[in-house]
Amino acid sequence: MNTPGILGIYPFGLGRENWRISRFVYYGLLALQHRGQEASSIITLGDDLHVESRRGLVEDAFNEKALLSIPGFIGVGFLSSASNDSPIVISSPIRLVLVGDGMPLLGKDRQSAWRAFAELLSDEISRTGNSLKAAVKLVEEVNGGYSFIALTEDQEMLAGRDKYGIKPLEIGSLGFDLGAIASETSALDVLGMDHVLSVGRGEVVRFDPYSIERMRVRELPNPAYCSFEYVYLARPDSILNGIPVYSVRIRMGEILAKETPATADTVIGIPETAIPFAIGYSRASGINVDLGFVTTGRRVRTAIKPSVFERLMGVQLKLNPIKSAVNGKDIILIDDSVVRGTTLRNTVWNLKRRGARRIHVRIGSPPLKFSCPFGVEIPPPDELIARSLSEEEIAEVVGADTFSFLSVNGLSQALGLPPSNLCLRCWLGGVKS
Amino acid sequence: MKIMGVGGGAREHALAEAIARSAHSPEIYWVSELRNPGIYKIVKATGGEYALADTKDAGRIADLAVKWHVDMVVVGPEEPNFHGIPDEVERRGIPCIGAKRSLSIIEMSKAEMRRLQWKYNIPGKLLFKTYQSYSEALRDLERYSETLTWLQNVALKPARQAGGKGVKVVEDSQIYLHAEKQEFKERHMRWLEEYMEKYSDIEEKILVEEKVWGPEYTLQCFVDGRTVVGMPLVQDNKHAHEFDIGPETGGMGSYTGRDFLLPFITEEEYKRSIEIVEAMVKAIQDVTGEHYHGFIAGQMMLTEIEGPTLIEMYSRLGDPEGVNVLALLKTDIVDIFEAIIDERLAKMKIEFSDEATVVKSLAPKGYPDFRSLAKGHPVYVNETLIKEKGCKLYWGSAHLGLDGSITTGGSRLIEILAIDESPAKASQRIEECISLNPVKLLDGWGLFYRSDIGSAEMISRRVELAERVRRLYKYREERGTLGKRIDWLPKIGRVDPVASLLKELSFRR
Ligand SMILES: Nc1ncnc2c1ncn2[C@@H]1O[C@H](COP(=O)(O)OP(=O)(O)O)[C@@H](O)[C@H]1O
Ligand SMILES: [Mg+2]
């Protein structure tokens, strides 16, 4: 699933050019690593523009020596789970570099859509001479679910979000010196920054050496925040659109317990995303929660690994059951979402081998049935198990006693927003709710 | 009656306006470095005179007061206080509203202020150290792991009040970014040492203070040597840009709430704050033997360590905070000045109207750190439009030429004030006014300001922050640990930084 992480850091004031920003970008990206693990880019602007795009995890792509060799005091970072994904560099009429999360509806794939967007931006800035107005005009006219950060040759950093606010973007501040924009607040926290606010939907914020200005599109539709961010994509320590991801996941677990109760000895969440769901389920049901698995190797997000083989390898390394926690017990096993069901099947089987008796699988989100029009690479519909099978049938396939999803209403209740203020396309499909 | 004012910013414009409102219908005289267009208009309307002079030149200012036969002098900014303008004016037999040189040390030397506070054991203290040079300071700050914890998260300041400039706050608590932060601290201390070269009135150059966090507010007061009278609280916003990002400025905008309080400060906290200011006035009068006549203010922060905490003191009104409170002042300010001179404030009832105010500053791009870029631009203002929108304009750093043209002085150009039932409403009113572009630079150079000052968004953030701080200091209060700090160093053991500081201070005496 491709949901890039983007980050921009901008110094102000006397001596601003003295900052070596590359290490800030690096650590900020580490805190966004869950959003993309195949390509990492660090872009800096100082005397010149430096674009360093490399394969793999941030930690593998950049070592200390590489970081120290990247000059520049304004920094932008980008992470993607597509290894061919990279920042868009436009050389004329206005030289700029752009990184984006989600996708403007301007092309078939992310890369070509973002290229078209960046070209339009460059043309519009050159035509109007005002980058803020140019970017707002684009946000006004270009549909899609996206957020972006662009850096121009004039040391202007533009950060904007689509009109519906589908993709997140958050603002931070450090001392009297640095301002930052990031996909998630986890990056701001790790950099020791204060989280200030979200970039508004349909809003563009511009940093230049002497000011920060913001401007919004004239007519704002209802928001449609991406619900999948709260279910799976975002880190639980992040706060998006003023809503803490952790609390949402706890509530999802609580609602799940009410919607689909089960009798069991213990509740277990599949690491790492589903652990808050399990805590919530346990609180609402009164059934104890247990740590069911220990992970081996570094943190890999199985759902965003490219091939089935890699995914399974990921699961096996990631999820070693703790025998004493499951042996002889009836278990409520909780996961955040189900794509193909392969990993879940594997996990259920593993638990049974360690002596688990009944296994009731509960999913903290509704059935995933549709692809995302904004570039979240959910597999094609015919590879989505929830699309073709009922809950009872899935239970059979994965080897569980019972199996149920959270309802769409439950999801909206957990978020504290009506369905009309959420993007629910991956659960409900096509039409904007 | 004739009154002379000193200083040429927006705060002084508001002072001139308040004086002009007086039932005494005084003739107003003024002296400042640039010719403030707003003050100039008021002065002319009352039949007074306006002179340009170095406001740090006590002899010259006193000469003007004598020449114009004024009945009293009112000082706006701090530097004239530091340079003894009140002393010299009074020596010539003219009463002055302004802290004398020895009293104004409470603002001029951040180090002296802090020492006084510790010496008299006045609540709301912070740990600090001073240094005469960059290299001396470095010795303490570079030993990261062997040094006291508070020395890692610090505010680095010029030891002297330096025009609201030069403070950096560095939280060095992420070990992985330590190299960058350390380099930044070193560079800034070197810069501070150089910057302080131009001040010969103080030995200490660098002040390192423990970093605290929490919402800030200003408590401005009238003082007559016996009584301190508090005004409504104001919150100023120091960061240059929207979202509290960017360099420190003299203040980009401020707001007041209702009932003398801010939405995030309780009555009890107000009371404690005024007790702190009173105690500081008493202490400085005790040390100098002088009577304090004029304005004083505590620039405060609500902190987890002690609740209301003193960041610094002003020997004057704040700017922009002064504009907020003067706009609300119902009592005749000349009556107040006379009461201060006669030391009978205690018997006076001073009233403010119970409304919210917001002030937003407009500054030319380049302010605060690249002032040469911000200076010398021709200004156009549509004052009628501002009035029509229910706002008021105060001229700041601007110069009115003899030909009637106005140019920017390089600092905050204009402050726009609105009064309404809540800060959010007043803020919105200013937004509507500014969206019509009533102020422009005729050469096309940009102006900037903060749209977020006083907004509902900003206030709810401040409230949330205050609640977090309050929970912590109230818990300390319950346990009797307000103001207590305990540290531990390998090989040395338990350290009480307060005890060490007190020991150092007594050693110094
Ligand atoms: N000890 C501190 N901890 C945290 N922030 C501080 C501290 N001291 C100052 N600051 C911040 O820096 C600003 C300026 O500091 P201040 O001492 O008031 O100097 P100035 O004379 O420049 O106004 C304050 O308004 C506050 O935001
Ligand atoms: Mg200050």
mmCIF file of C-alpha atoms in Angstrom, chain A residues 10 12-20 22-24 27 68 171-180 189-198 203 205-214, chain B residues 165 167-171 174-181 183-184 187 191 211 238-249 365-367 369-370 373 445 447-449 451-452 455 457 461:
data_model
loop_
_atom_site.group_PDB
_atom_site.id
_atom_site.type_symbol
_atom_site.label_atom_id
_atom_site.label_comp_id
_atom_site.label_asym_id
_atom_site.label_seq_id
_atom_site.Cartn_x
_atom_site.Cartn_y
_atom_site.Cartn_z
ATOM 1 C CA TYR A 10 12.457 25.394 7.260
ATOM 2 C CA PHE A 12 14.111 31.296 9.999
ATOM 3 C CA GLY A 13 16.057 34.272 11.236
ATOM 4 C CA LEU A 14 19.604 35.464 11.423
ATOM 5 C CA GLY A 15 22.087 32.668 10.766
ATOM 6 C CA ARG A 16 19.438 30.431 9.227
ATOM 7 C CA GLU A 17 21.915 29.284 6.625
ATOM 8 C CA ASN A 18 24.087 27.756 9.346
ATOM 9 C CA TRP A 19 21.768 24.851 10.032
ATOM 10 C CA ARG A 20 22.834 21.496 8.678
ATOM 11 C CA SER A 22 20.072 16.702 6.673
ATOM 12 C CA ARG A 23 20.090 14.961 10.047
ATOM 13 C CA PHE A 24 16.825 16.608 11.013
ATOM 14 C CA TYR A 27 15.264 11.566 11.991
ATOM 15 C CA LEU A 68 27.205 14.815 6.807
ATOM 16 C CA ILE A 171 2.564 21.824 11.334
ATOM 17 C CA GLY A 172 5.299 22.090 13.967
ATOM 18 C CA SER A 173 7.644 24.650 15.476
ATOM 19 C CA LEU A 174 11.001 24.479 17.234
ATOM 20 C CA GLY A 175 12.211 27.387 19.380
ATOM 21 C CA PHE A 176 12.664 30.669 17.575
ATOM 22 C CA ASP A 177 14.259 28.846 14.695
ATOM 23 C CA LEU A 178 12.589 26.070 12.780
ATOM 24 C CA GLY A 179 9.173 25.504 11.287
ATOM 25 C CA ALA A 180 8.120 22.149 9.874
ATOM 26 C CA ASP A 189 7.636 14.722 18.134
ATOM 27 C CA VAL A 190 10.806 12.878 17.259
ATOM 28 C CA LEU A 191 12.400 16.166 16.200
ATOM 29 C CA GLY A 192 11.482 17.683 19.570
ATOM 30 C CA MET A 193 9.089 20.112 17.928
ATOM 31 C CA ASP A 194 5.840 21.491 19.240
ATOM 32 C CA HIS A 195 2.847 20.386 17.216
ATOM 33 C CA VAL A 196 0.874 23.504 16.426
ATOM 34 C CA LEU A 197 -2.036 22.782 14.105
ATOM 35 C CA SER A 198 -3.058 20.928 10.957
ATOM 36 C CA GLU A 203 -5.244 25.379 2.423
ATOM 37 C CA VAL A 205 0.919 27.408 3.721
ATOM 38 C CA ARG A 206 3.941 29.201 2.318
ATOM 39 C CA PHE A 207 7.228 29.641 4.151
ATOM 40 C CA ASP A 208 9.634 32.215 2.725
ATOM 41 C CA PRO A 209 12.742 33.672 4.367
ATOM 42 C CA TYR A 210 10.758 36.570 5.846
ATOM 43 C CA SER A 211 7.257 35.318 6.462
ATOM 44 C CA ILE A 212 4.696 32.546 6.663
ATOM 45 C CA GLU A 213 1.440 33.063 4.825
ATOM 46 C CA ARG A 214 -1.570 30.843 4.382
ATOM 47 C CA LYS B 165 16.294 40.461 20.495
ATOM 48 C CA VAL B 167 17.023 35.155 23.013
ATOM 49 C CA LYS B 168 17.209 31.564 21.811
ATOM 50 C CA VAL B 169 15.499 28.668 23.492
ATOM 51 C CA VAL B 170 17.238 25.367 22.984
ATOM 52 C CA GLU B 171 15.854 22.088 24.194
ATOM 53 C CA GLN B 174 17.201 14.328 21.856
ATOM 54 C CA ILE B 175 20.662 12.838 22.036
ATOM 55 C CA TYR B 176 20.554 12.059 18.297
ATOM 56 C CA LEU B 177 20.291 15.750 17.478
ATOM 57 C CA HIS B 178 22.759 16.851 20.126
ATOM 58 C CA ALA B 179 25.549 17.685 17.672
ATOM 59 C CA GLU B 180 23.321 20.136 15.802
ATOM 60 C CA LYS B 181 21.959 21.707 18.954
ATOM 61 C CA GLU B 183 26.759 23.702 17.463
ATOM 62 C CA PHE B 184 23.782 26.029 17.472
ATOM 63 C CA ARG B 187 27.288 29.808 17.550
ATOM 64 C CA TRP B 191 27.011 35.923 18.529
ATOM 65 C CA LYS B 211 14.171 26.355 29.968
ATOM 66 C CA LYS B 238 6.702 36.817 20.317
ATOM 67 C CA HIS B 239 7.187 34.565 17.327
ATOM 68 C CA ALA B 240 7.332 36.465 14.051
ATOM 69 C CA HIS B 241 5.069 34.122 12.176
ATOM 70 C CA GLU B 242 1.785 32.315 12.158
ATOM 71 C CA PHE B 243 1.542 29.128 14.292
ATOM 72 C CA ASP B 244 4.181 30.403 16.782
ATOM 73 C CA ILE B 245 6.959 29.752 14.314
ATOM 74 C CA GLY B 246 10.020 31.829 13.598
ATOM 75 C CA PRO B 247 12.319 34.378 15.197
ATOM 76 C CA GLU B 248 11.727 36.372 18.337
ATOM 77 C CA THR B 249 10.227 39.802 17.774
ATOM 78 C CA LYS B 365 9.288 41.847 5.460
ATOM 79 C CA GLY B 366 12.802 41.611 6.824
ATOM 80 C CA TYR B 367 11.754 42.458 10.375
ATOM 81 C CA ASP B 369 16.363 39.932 11.842
ATOM 82 C CA PHE B 370 17.049 41.644 8.532
ATOM 83 C CA LEU B 373 15.534 45.242 4.234
ATOM 84 C CA TRP B 445 7.709 45.577 -0.731
ATOM 85 C CA LEU B 447 4.225 43.509 4.824
ATOM 86 C CA PHE B 448 3.482 40.599 7.094
ATOM 87 C CA TYR B 449 1.372 40.044 10.174
ATOM 88 C CA SER B 451 -3.715 36.274 11.333
ATOM 89 C CA ASP B 452 -3.847 33.795 14.226
ATOM 90 C CA SER B 455 -8.284 33.529 17.199
ATOM 91 C CA GLU B 457 -7.882 28.255 17.478
ATOM 92 C CA ARG B 461 -4.409 25.782 22.216
#
